[in-house]
Amino acid sequence: KRKNPSSDGNLNHDISDFLSELADYERNVNRNIHKYNAYRKAASSISKHPERLTSGDEAHKLEGVGQKISEKISEYLSTGKLKKLELIHQDDTSTAIQLLTRVSGIGPAKAKELVDSGVKTIEDLNENKDKLNHHQLIGLKYFSDFEKKIPRDEIENIEQILQDHISALDSNYIMTICGSYRRGKSESGDIDVLITHPCFTSDDSAKTKSHLLRDVVKCLRDYGLICDTISCGDVKFMGACRLSTDGTVRRLDIRLTPHDQYWCSILYFTGSDMFNKDMRTHALQKGYTLNEYSLRPIGSTGVAGEPVFLSSERDIFDYIDYSYKTPEERNS
Ligand code: DCP
Ligand code: MG
Ligand code: MN
């Protein structure tokens, strides 16, 4: 679940790394989403800076780097370490909470609850399975596999299998792997699959078309690609897959989206989450509300109108007057 900016061409990798670590600490231990976002924003901004930072003042000039963060960068650049981080590393409760949140399905609140009840390690979890729900049990079962990044060529193989099996089922399905893979990353944390079908639009109830997702899941389970299900609703599957029985088990998400909402869904699930945030903010400034379903103009009364008709991802950028970015350009 760690979201470290990639080291590709990042001359300030060590700095964005410790800021990401502070971000995780704020989210997982303090449950302070505001500080989490502030640290992530700063880390992202610094990771894009084309030159090596030499002082906190220099960092302060970058977007999203405030006074307190620039002071931390100063301390780090002059001493080579950060007192705050050293103290966090020495704190057993923080360390245990951070470890448990690495298990898929265990969030900060559950992690705290477990640590308070004396469950602090992966071994402890194995001895206290009665305290875990179905999702958390699968997260525990595949703890070390899910921590491993998925190489791009493995996702390419999975993409081919998905393509072949889904189109054999019904050639009208349209499938796209989104997430970090679509953004061109050389490795990903999970596999985010989006499917749609011309027969399923937002006028239909998902219930009457729910076989569309279930059919795909069943087919991939029968074939052996899907090995576990975390949850499967009408429009959202969460589970695990593998290329071979001795292969690493990977997190797989599949979402079924109405045909008329496909472009907004593709945009949303391609991310990154930081890019999405920026784009939504921009949309609001232009008088539109943007989410994973639709782009809607906000009227003078402040109420969102009917979704605009879109025939490409680029249409969304055009409507809100935002210069088009290819998926590869949406990495932060
Ligand atoms: N997303 C978002 N806001 C969130 C979570 C997700 O906008 N809070 C969107 C953007 C993400 C996409 O969903 O890119 C997929 O979510 P992932 O958590 O799978 O993130 P990525 O695929 O980007 O990265 P990873 O390689 O870690 O899976
Ligand atoms: Mg992903
Ligand atoms: Mn995902």
mmCIF file of N, CA and C in Angstrom, residues 8 62 75 105 130 135 171 192 267 273 276 321 327:
data_model
loop_
_atom_site.group_PDB
_atom_site.id
_atom_site.type_symbol
_atom_site.label_atom_id
_atom_site.label_comp_id
_atom_site.label_asym_id
_atom_site.label_seq_id
_atom_site.Cartn_x
_atom_site.Cartn_y
_atom_site.Cartn_z
ATOM 1 N N ASP A 8 12.629 6.661 -10.977
ATOM 2 C CA ASP A 8 13.011 6.971 -12.350
ATOM 3 C C ASP A 8 13.325 8.462 -12.488
ATOM 4 N N LEU A 62 8.760 25.214 -4.120
ATOM 5 C CA LEU A 62 7.993 24.269 -4.940
ATOM 6 C C LEU A 62 6.538 24.205 -4.467
ATOM 7 N N GLU A 75 16.663 20.129 7.870
ATOM 8 C CA GLU A 75 17.264 19.254 8.888
ATOM 9 C C GLU A 75 17.898 18.034 8.234
ATOM 10 N N GLY A 105 -6.787 -5.417 3.360
ATOM 11 C CA GLY A 105 -8.031 -5.508 4.128
ATOM 12 C C GLY A 105 -7.920 -4.967 5.539
ATOM 13 N N ASP A 130 -9.420 -15.669 14.146
ATOM 14 C CA ASP A 130 -10.807 -15.390 14.527
ATOM 15 C C ASP A 130 -11.080 -13.886 14.597
ATOM 16 N N HIS A 135 -11.757 -10.841 3.845
ATOM 17 C CA HIS A 135 -10.766 -10.077 3.084
ATOM 18 C C HIS A 135 -9.408 -10.117 3.789
ATOM 19 N N SER A 171 -18.091 -11.462 -27.710
ATOM 20 C CA SER A 171 -17.147 -10.581 -28.409
ATOM 21 C C SER A 171 -17.502 -9.096 -28.237
ATOM 22 N N ASP A 192 -5.806 -3.652 -12.349
ATOM 23 C CA ASP A 192 -7.097 -2.973 -12.325
ATOM 24 C C ASP A 192 -7.780 -3.113 -13.674
ATOM 25 N N LEU A 267 -10.856 7.114 -17.194
ATOM 26 C CA LEU A 267 -10.050 8.234 -16.695
ATOM 27 C C LEU A 267 -9.786 8.046 -15.203
ATOM 28 N N ASP A 273 -4.117 8.692 -8.393
ATOM 29 C CA ASP A 273 -5.086 9.335 -7.510
ATOM 30 C C ASP A 273 -4.778 10.824 -7.330
ATOM 31 N N ASN A 276 -5.994 12.552 -10.432
ATOM 32 C CA ASN A 276 -7.456 12.658 -10.376
ATOM 33 C C ASN A 276 -7.892 13.838 -9.517
ATOM 34 N N ASP A 321 -11.339 22.321 -20.489
ATOM 35 C CA ASP A 321 -10.255 23.186 -20.910
ATOM 36 C C ASP A 321 -8.945 22.862 -20.185
ATOM 37 N N PRO A 327 -1.860 8.853 -20.699
ATOM 38 C CA PRO A 327 -1.777 8.121 -19.431
ATOM 39 C C PRO A 327 -0.375 8.166 -18.815
#
